[in-house]
């Protein structure tokens, strides 16, 4: 097929398809058409008059509801309003040789307000022409035969469905899962998952030879409000993943002890009791322990535990005891 | 008398390591309910009854 101008190209028209059930009247389109004339709607293959449906944003509403049928409602978009990036697409210079009295000239489509008009090289003022419809220029007074009328116009177009390069325009929905690499992160960027630190500033006595929960009742920080410092003294992170849990504790007792240690319980039961020292210990001992624990981010929790078989053992509240936890890796 | 002392009185043969990280774990959840047997997996000695621990 012969043609004049640029070679035509074709694209597939966007089409949505829905299934009617005899009662549903509203259907959500994949794009918002300009109006009811911007789409072709067919039900069971029968083209519908635009007066039989309405458009509000992306909602297509029928009255009455289309009948039951699998994929029996077809919506073909004739055009989608442009959104996104506005750009000055191109500048066009067009020259005309006027005939006697000619007032109307037709340059390529232009954006209103983006056109200058020259007559024999002299730029015309705004009062000397009218260019308000994007397609024609009308001189206020007719040209003389042979006048050179030149238009310099710009056509400002939009890039369909482009994302503006403005702060906040790109959301995570536009990123491919797993596509953000370490190299794309700024220097010094760290995770911001839950982290806490709690301590105890007074002694806590406990029964000998009994694993006892330490009541760390003073929060140093608790970024996600996941540590309970007043009732259960436990860390219940609200983000699933692997956490580094640390416990530093000093215990004191009367006389000597032969077994003493610290550990953590997960969900109320033994998780790890270590370090535990065996041998003769006088008056007290300090411990440090660390563990990596997997949490489900909802119900899993850990508690700090202490043990000694010395007489009248207690947590030493004046030695800088610490119970901490921080997310190392998400699930 | 603590729970540990009651158990030792009942079973003097139990050693310290049985309680620290062995087959018997006594626990106190610091909730005001006191000590209790959280785990009893001793291979030969039966778990004491509540009556024996009174």
Short mmCIF file of C-alpha atoms in Angstrom, two decimals:
data_model
loop_
_atom_site.label_atom_id
_atom_site.label_comp_id
_atom_site.label_asym_id
_atom_site.label_seq_id
_atom_site.Cartn_x
_atom_site.Cartn_y
_atom_site.Cartn_z
CA UNK A 1 0.00 0.00 0.00
CA UNK A 2 1.44 3.36 -0.93
CA UNK A 3 1.38 6.30 1.43
CA UNK A 4 2.72 9.79 1.88
CA UNK A 5 4.79 10.73 4.89
CA UNK A 6 6.17 8.52 7.58
CA UNK A 7 5.64 4.83 7.31
CA UNK A 8 2.59 3.97 9.42
CA UNK A 9 3.02 1.62 12.29
CA UNK A 10 0.42 -0.31 14.19
CA UNK A 11 -0.03 -1.18 17.82
CA UNK A 12 -2.50 -3.43 19.51
CA UNK A 13 -5.36 -1.60 21.15
CA UNK A 14 -5.61 -2.23 24.84
CA UNK A 15 -8.48 -4.57 25.60
CA UNK A 16 -10.11 -5.57 28.86
CA UNK A 17 -12.37 -8.55 29.25
CA UNK A 18 -14.81 -9.32 32.05
CA UNK A 19 -17.32 -11.99 32.93
CA UNK A 20 -20.84 -10.97 33.70
CA UNK A 21 -22.92 -12.67 36.40
CA UNK A 22 -26.28 -11.02 35.94
CA UNK A 23 -25.91 -8.81 39.00
CA UNK A 24 -22.55 -7.02 38.90
CA UNK A 25 -22.85 -3.61 37.28
CA UNK A 26 -19.40 -2.08 37.96
CA UNK A 27 -16.15 -3.32 36.46
CA UNK A 28 -12.66 -1.98 36.98
CA UNK A 29 -10.77 -1.11 33.82
CA UNK A 30 -7.01 -1.35 33.48
CA UNK A 31 -6.85 2.32 32.44
CA UNK A 32 -9.07 5.35 32.75
CA UNK A 33 -10.59 6.34 29.41
CA UNK A 34 -11.39 9.97 28.74
CA UNK A 35 -15.12 9.33 28.33
CA UNK A 36 -17.62 6.77 27.11
CA UNK A 37 -16.71 7.47 23.50
CA UNK A 38 -13.11 6.49 24.11
CA UNK A 39 -13.96 2.81 24.38
CA UNK A 40 -15.86 0.21 22.43
CA UNK A 41 -17.91 -2.06 24.64
CA UNK A 42 -19.39 -5.31 23.46
CA UNK A 43 -21.52 -7.74 25.42
CA UNK A 44 -21.70 -11.25 24.02
CA UNK A 45 -20.38 -9.84 20.77
CA UNK A 46 -22.99 -7.11 20.49
CA UNK A 47 -21.59 -3.59 20.35
CA UNK A 48 -23.14 -1.37 23.03
CA UNK A 49 -24.20 2.21 22.54
CA UNK A 50 -22.16 4.55 24.79
CA UNK A 51 -25.38 5.71 26.41
CA UNK A 52 -25.82 2.31 28.00
CA UNK A 53 -22.79 2.62 30.27
CA UNK A 54 -20.91 5.26 32.18
CA UNK A 55 -17.31 5.92 33.07
CA UNK A 56 -15.84 7.24 36.30
CA UNK A 57 -12.09 6.97 36.46
CA UNK A 58 -11.37 3.31 35.88
CA UNK A 59 -14.87 2.18 36.80
CA UNK A 60 -17.16 1.09 33.99
CA UNK A 61 -20.78 0.91 35.12
CA UNK A 62 -23.67 -0.74 33.28
CA UNK A 63 -27.35 -0.41 33.84
CA UNK A 64 -28.75 -2.98 33.91
CA UNK A 65 -26.10 -5.59 34.81
CA UNK A 66 -24.72 -7.60 31.89
CA UNK A 67 -25.91 -11.21 31.68
CA UNK A 68 -23.94 -14.17 32.93
CA UNK A 69 -21.16 -15.35 30.66
CA UNK A 70 -17.50 -16.17 30.75
CA UNK A 71 -15.54 -13.32 29.24
CA UNK A 72 -18.69 -12.01 27.61
CA UNK A 73 -17.87 -8.34 28.23
CA UNK A 74 -15.21 -6.87 25.98
CA UNK A 75 -13.84 -3.35 26.34
CA UNK A 76 -11.51 -2.03 23.65
CA UNK A 77 -9.74 1.23 24.27
CA UNK A 78 -9.62 3.67 21.39
CA UNK A 79 -7.21 5.88 23.27
CA UNK A 80 -5.86 6.39 26.74
CA UNK A 81 -5.28 9.84 28.19
CA UNK A 82 -1.59 10.53 28.34
CA UNK A 83 -0.05 10.72 31.74
CA UNK A 84 3.38 11.32 33.05
CA UNK A 85 6.19 13.28 31.46
CA UNK A 86 5.44 16.39 29.45
CA UNK A 87 8.13 17.20 26.95
CA UNK A 88 8.81 19.62 24.13
CA UNK A 89 8.80 17.07 21.41
CA UNK A 90 9.97 19.08 18.40
CA UNK A 91 10.25 22.49 16.80
CA UNK A 92 8.89 23.05 13.32
CA UNK A 93 9.62 25.87 10.90
CA UNK A 94 7.15 26.20 8.06
CA UNK A 95 7.12 28.69 5.23
CA UNK A 96 4.20 29.77 3.10
CA UNK A 97 4.05 32.04 0.04
CA UNK A 98 0.86 33.95 0.50
CA UNK A 99 -1.71 34.70 -2.12
CA UNK A 100 -3.35 38.09 -2.26
CA UNK A 101 -5.58 38.64 0.79
CA UNK A 102 -4.80 35.25 2.32
CA UNK A 103 -5.34 35.23 6.06
CA UNK A 104 -5.42 31.57 7.04
CA UNK A 105 -2.36 29.36 7.04
CA UNK A 106 -2.11 25.79 8.21
CA UNK A 107 1.20 24.80 9.74
CA UNK A 108 1.73 21.35 11.32
CA UNK A 109 -0.14 20.87 14.58
CA UNK A 110 1.19 23.09 17.30
CA UNK A 111 0.55 23.63 20.96
CA UNK A 112 -1.36 26.81 21.59
CA UNK A 113 0.96 29.49 22.94
CA UNK A 114 4.00 27.84 21.40
CA UNK A 115 4.03 29.49 17.96
CA UNK A 116 5.72 32.56 16.49
CA UNK A 117 4.65 34.06 13.16
CA UNK A 118 6.88 36.09 10.82
CA UNK A 119 5.85 38.12 7.75
CA UNK A 120 8.63 38.81 5.34
CA UNK A 121 11.08 38.30 8.16
CA UNK A 122 9.35 40.57 10.66
CA UNK A 123 7.93 38.91 13.73
CA UNK A 124 4.25 39.62 14.20
CA UNK A 125 2.84 40.78 17.49
CA UNK A 126 0.16 38.91 19.33
CA UNK A 127 -2.49 41.27 18.02
CA UNK A 128 -1.51 40.59 14.43
CA UNK A 129 -2.62 36.98 14.30
CA UNK A 130 -4.78 34.40 15.97
CA UNK A 131 -3.42 30.96 16.76
CA UNK A 132 -5.76 29.40 19.26
CA UNK A 133 -6.83 26.08 17.80
CA UNK A 134 -3.53 24.24 17.38
CA UNK A 135 -3.98 23.80 13.64
CA UNK A 136 -4.31 27.17 11.86
CA UNK A 137 -2.88 30.65 12.01
CA UNK A 138 -5.16 33.51 11.00
CA UNK A 139 -3.65 36.88 10.21
CA UNK A 140 -5.47 39.97 11.38
CA UNK A 141 -5.02 41.50 7.93
CA UNK A 142 -4.75 39.76 4.64
CA UNK A 143 -1.31 39.13 3.23
CA UNK A 144 -0.08 40.51 -0.03
CA UNK A 145 0.62 38.23 -2.91
CA UNK A 146 4.08 36.76 -2.54
CA UNK A 147 4.48 37.57 1.14
CA UNK A 148 6.65 35.07 2.95
CA UNK A 149 4.77 33.85 6.01
CA UNK A 150 6.90 31.77 8.32
CA UNK A 151 5.72 29.96 11.43
CA UNK A 152 8.00 28.61 14.12
CA UNK A 153 5.99 26.26 16.28
CA UNK A 154 6.47 23.79 19.01
CA UNK A 155 4.36 20.75 19.66
CA UNK A 156 4.41 19.81 23.31
CA UNK A 157 3.51 16.20 23.76
CA UNK A 158 3.28 13.76 26.57
CA UNK A 159 5.06 10.47 26.81
CA UNK A 160 2.31 8.02 27.40
CA UNK A 161 2.32 6.49 30.86
CA UNK A 162 5.87 7.63 31.59
CA UNK A 163 6.99 8.17 35.15
CA UNK A 164 8.08 11.75 35.89
CA UNK A 165 11.62 12.12 37.15
CA UNK A 166 10.51 13.79 40.34
CA UNK A 167 11.10 12.91 43.93
CA UNK A 168 8.68 10.23 45.05
CA UNK A 169 7.34 9.46 41.58
CA UNK A 170 8.96 6.04 41.46
CA UNK A 171 7.53 3.66 44.01
CA UNK A 172 8.66 0.15 44.86
CA UNK A 173 5.81 -1.17 42.73
CA UNK A 174 7.85 -0.24 39.66
CA UNK A 175 10.95 -2.14 40.78
CA UNK A 176 11.49 -5.73 39.88
CA UNK A 177 11.62 -7.90 42.95
CA UNK A 178 15.22 -8.54 43.92
CA UNK A 179 16.56 -5.97 41.49
CA UNK A 180 18.08 -3.57 44.02
CA UNK A 181 21.70 -4.57 44.48
CA UNK A 182 24.12 -3.66 47.24
CA UNK A 183 25.94 -1.38 44.79
CA UNK A 184 22.80 0.72 44.43
CA UNK A 185 22.73 1.51 48.13
CA UNK A 186 24.44 4.55 49.51
CA UNK A 187 27.50 4.31 51.70
CA UNK A 188 26.61 3.67 55.30
CA UNK A 189 23.09 2.50 54.59
CA UNK A 190 21.96 -0.05 57.16
CA UNK A 191 18.74 -1.83 57.78
CA UNK A 192 16.13 -0.32 60.03
CA UNK A 193 14.60 -3.48 61.46
CA UNK A 194 13.63 -3.85 65.10
CA UNK A 195 16.36 -3.42 67.70
CA UNK A 196 16.26 -3.10 71.46
CA UNK A 197 18.52 -2.77 74.46
CA UNK A 198 17.38 -3.24 78.02
CA UNK A 199 19.15 -3.25 81.35
CA UNK A 200 18.55 -3.71 85.04
CA UNK A 201 19.79 -1.36 87.71
CA UNK A 202 18.74 -3.19 90.87
CA UNK A 203 19.50 -6.68 92.11
CA UNK A 204 17.12 -9.52 91.30
CA UNK A 205 17.32 -12.52 93.58
CA UNK A 206 16.41 -15.94 92.29
CA UNK A 207 16.15 -19.54 93.43
CA UNK A 208 19.29 -21.64 93.43
CA UNK A 209 19.62 -24.32 90.76
CA UNK A 210 16.60 -22.93 88.91
CA UNK A 211 16.74 -21.28 85.53
CA UNK A 212 15.15 -17.93 86.20
CA UNK A 213 14.05 -15.21 83.84
CA UNK A 214 15.92 -11.96 84.29
CA UNK A 215 13.65 -8.96 84.58
CA UNK A 216 15.38 -6.38 82.44
CA UNK A 217 13.09 -3.53 83.32
CA UNK A 218 14.79 -0.48 81.82
CA UNK A 219 14.79 0.12 78.08
CA UNK A 220 17.81 1.84 76.59
CA UNK A 221 16.13 1.79 73.20
CA UNK A 222 13.35 -0.14 71.58
CA UNK A 223 13.00 1.00 67.98
CA UNK A 224 9.87 -0.94 67.12
CA UNK A 225 8.33 -1.26 70.58
CA UNK A 226 8.97 -5.00 70.57
CA UNK A 227 10.47 -5.39 74.04
CA UNK A 228 8.26 -5.72 77.10
CA UNK A 229 10.10 -4.18 80.09
CA UNK A 230 7.30 -4.39 82.64
CA UNK A 231 5.25 -7.59 82.45
CA UNK A 232 6.92 -10.44 80.59
CA UNK A 233 10.41 -9.02 79.99
CA UNK A 234 10.60 -10.52 76.54
CA UNK A 235 11.55 -9.47 73.02
CA UNK A 236 8.86 -10.24 70.42
CA UNK A 237 10.05 -8.74 67.12
CA UNK A 238 7.39 -7.82 64.59
CA UNK A 239 9.57 -8.49 61.55
CA UNK A 240 10.41 -12.05 60.57
CA UNK A 241 14.09 -12.83 60.25
CA UNK A 242 17.33 -13.69 61.97
CA UNK A 243 18.28 -11.64 65.00
CA UNK A 244 21.47 -11.32 66.97
CA UNK A 245 20.56 -11.65 70.63
CA UNK A 246 23.16 -10.76 73.26
CA UNK A 247 23.15 -11.02 77.02
CA UNK A 248 25.70 -9.64 79.44
CA UNK A 249 25.07 -10.38 83.08
CA UNK A 250 26.88 -10.39 86.39
CA UNK A 251 25.61 -12.58 89.20
CA UNK A 252 26.46 -12.68 92.88
CA UNK A 253 25.82 -15.30 95.54
CA UNK A 254 26.78 -16.18 99.07
CA UNK A 255 29.88 -18.33 99.52
CA UNK A 256 30.72 -20.55 96.61
CA UNK A 257 28.91 -22.07 93.66
CA UNK A 258 29.88 -24.98 91.46
CA UNK A 259 27.54 -24.30 88.55
CA UNK A 260 26.49 -20.95 87.11
CA UNK A 261 25.49 -19.69 83.71
CA UNK A 262 23.19 -17.74 81.49
CA UNK A 263 21.07 -18.52 78.46
CA UNK A 264 17.91 -17.70 76.59
CA UNK A 265 14.49 -19.26 76.33
CA UNK A 266 12.53 -19.08 73.12
CA UNK A 267 8.75 -19.15 73.47
CA UNK A 268 9.08 -20.10 77.13
CA UNK A 269 11.29 -23.12 76.63
CA UNK A 270 14.98 -23.88 76.58
CA UNK A 271 16.77 -22.52 73.52
CA UNK A 272 20.39 -22.31 74.59
CA UNK A 273 21.95 -22.35 78.04
CA UNK A 274 25.47 -21.28 77.47
CA UNK A 275 27.92 -20.30 78.76
CA UNK A 276 27.59 -22.38 81.91
CA UNK A 277 30.67 -22.69 84.11
CA UNK A 278 31.48 -25.66 86.30
CA UNK A 279 33.95 -25.50 89.16
CA UNK A 280 34.40 -23.53 92.30
CA UNK A 281 33.26 -19.93 92.01
CA UNK A 282 33.47 -17.48 94.84
CA UNK A 283 30.89 -14.74 95.44
CA UNK A 284 29.94 -14.20 91.82
CA UNK A 285 30.78 -14.27 88.16
CA UNK A 286 30.14 -12.31 84.95
CA UNK A 287 28.82 -13.79 81.72
CA UNK A 288 28.47 -12.80 78.10
CA UNK A 289 26.46 -14.76 75.59
CA UNK A 290 25.26 -14.23 72.04
CA UNK A 291 22.95 -16.15 69.78
CA UNK A 292 21.41 -15.85 66.33
CA UNK A 293 17.73 -16.67 66.60
CA UNK A 294 15.12 -17.05 63.90
CA UNK A 295 11.83 -15.30 64.63
CA UNK A 296 8.53 -15.56 62.78
CA UNK A 297 7.82 -11.87 63.26
CA UNK A 298 4.57 -12.37 65.12
CA UNK A 299 4.50 -14.78 68.06
CA UNK A 300 8.11 -15.85 68.63
CA UNK A 301 9.87 -14.29 71.60
CA UNK A 302 13.02 -14.68 73.67
CA UNK A 303 13.74 -14.16 77.34
CA UNK A 304 17.00 -13.88 79.24
CA UNK A 305 17.71 -16.65 81.77
CA UNK A 306 20.20 -17.07 84.59
CA UNK A 307 21.28 -19.99 86.77
CA UNK A 308 23.45 -20.64 89.81
CA UNK A 309 23.61 -23.25 92.50
CA UNK A 310 25.24 -20.86 94.93
CA UNK A 311 23.39 -19.72 98.02
CA UNK A 312 21.08 -16.70 97.67
CA UNK A 313 22.01 -15.93 94.10
CA UNK A 314 20.98 -12.70 92.47
CA UNK A 315 21.49 -10.66 89.33
CA UNK A 316 23.91 -7.88 90.15
CA UNK A 317 22.08 -4.72 89.26
CA UNK A 318 25.08 -2.42 89.47
CA UNK A 319 27.30 -3.97 86.85
CA UNK A 320 25.86 -2.78 83.56
CA UNK A 321 23.76 -5.79 82.64
CA UNK A 322 22.46 -5.70 79.08
CA UNK A 323 19.97 -7.67 77.04
CA UNK A 324 19.94 -6.67 73.35
CA UNK A 325 18.61 -7.81 70.03
CA UNK A 326 18.75 -6.54 66.45
CA UNK A 327 17.62 -7.78 63.07
CA UNK A 328 20.56 -9.11 61.06
CA UNK A 329 18.80 -10.62 58.07
CA UNK A 330 15.20 -10.67 57.01
CA UNK A 331 13.44 -13.98 56.57
CA UNK B 1 12.63 -24.86 101.05
CA UNK B 2 13.19 -24.36 97.34
CA UNK B 3 11.96 -26.73 94.68
CA UNK B 4 15.53 -27.76 94.04
CA UNK B 5 16.05 -28.61 97.71
CA UNK B 6 12.87 -30.66 97.77
CA UNK B 7 13.99 -32.68 94.76
CA UNK B 8 17.44 -33.23 96.21
CA UNK B 9 15.89 -34.44 99.43
CA UNK B 10 13.83 -36.85 97.37
CA UNK B 11 16.66 -37.93 95.09
CA UNK B 12 20.05 -37.24 96.78
CA UNK B 13 21.82 -39.00 93.95
CA UNK B 14 21.08 -36.19 91.52
CA UNK B 15 24.11 -34.18 90.53
CA UNK B 16 24.46 -30.49 89.82
CA UNK B 17 24.80 -30.99 86.09
CA UNK B 18 21.44 -32.73 86.03
CA UNK B 19 19.87 -29.36 86.77
CA UNK B 20 22.10 -26.95 84.88
CA UNK B 21 21.84 -28.28 81.35
CA UNK B 22 20.99 -31.90 81.79
CA UNK B 23 17.88 -33.95 81.99
CA UNK B 24 16.12 -31.83 84.58
CA UNK B 25 15.33 -28.14 84.17
CA UNK B 26 13.75 -26.14 86.92
CA UNK B 27 12.42 -22.81 85.76
CA UNK B 28 11.08 -19.59 87.23
CA UNK B 29 9.35 -17.21 84.83
CA UNK B 30 9.55 -14.28 87.26
CA UNK B 31 5.82 -13.99 87.11
CA UNK B 32 5.13 -14.59 90.78
CA UNK B 33 4.13 -18.19 90.29
CA UNK B 34 7.41 -19.58 91.61
CA UNK B 35 9.66 -22.42 90.53
CA UNK B 36 8.39 -25.34 88.50
CA UNK B 37 9.75 -28.36 86.66
CA UNK B 38 10.06 -27.25 83.02
CA UNK B 39 11.67 -30.48 81.89
CA UNK B 40 12.17 -33.91 83.43
CA UNK B 41 13.91 -36.40 81.19
CA UNK B 42 15.97 -38.27 83.75
CA UNK B 43 16.66 -41.76 82.41
CA UNK B 44 15.98 -43.64 85.66
CA UNK B 45 14.31 -41.41 88.23
CA UNK B 46 10.61 -40.71 87.82
CA UNK B 47 9.26 -37.20 87.84
CA UNK B 48 8.23 -36.33 91.41
CA UNK B 49 4.54 -36.05 92.03
CA UNK B 50 2.98 -32.90 93.40
CA UNK B 51 2.33 -34.84 96.61
CA UNK B 52 6.03 -35.66 96.98
CA UNK B 53 6.99 -32.05 96.48
CA UNK B 54 4.68 -30.62 99.12
#
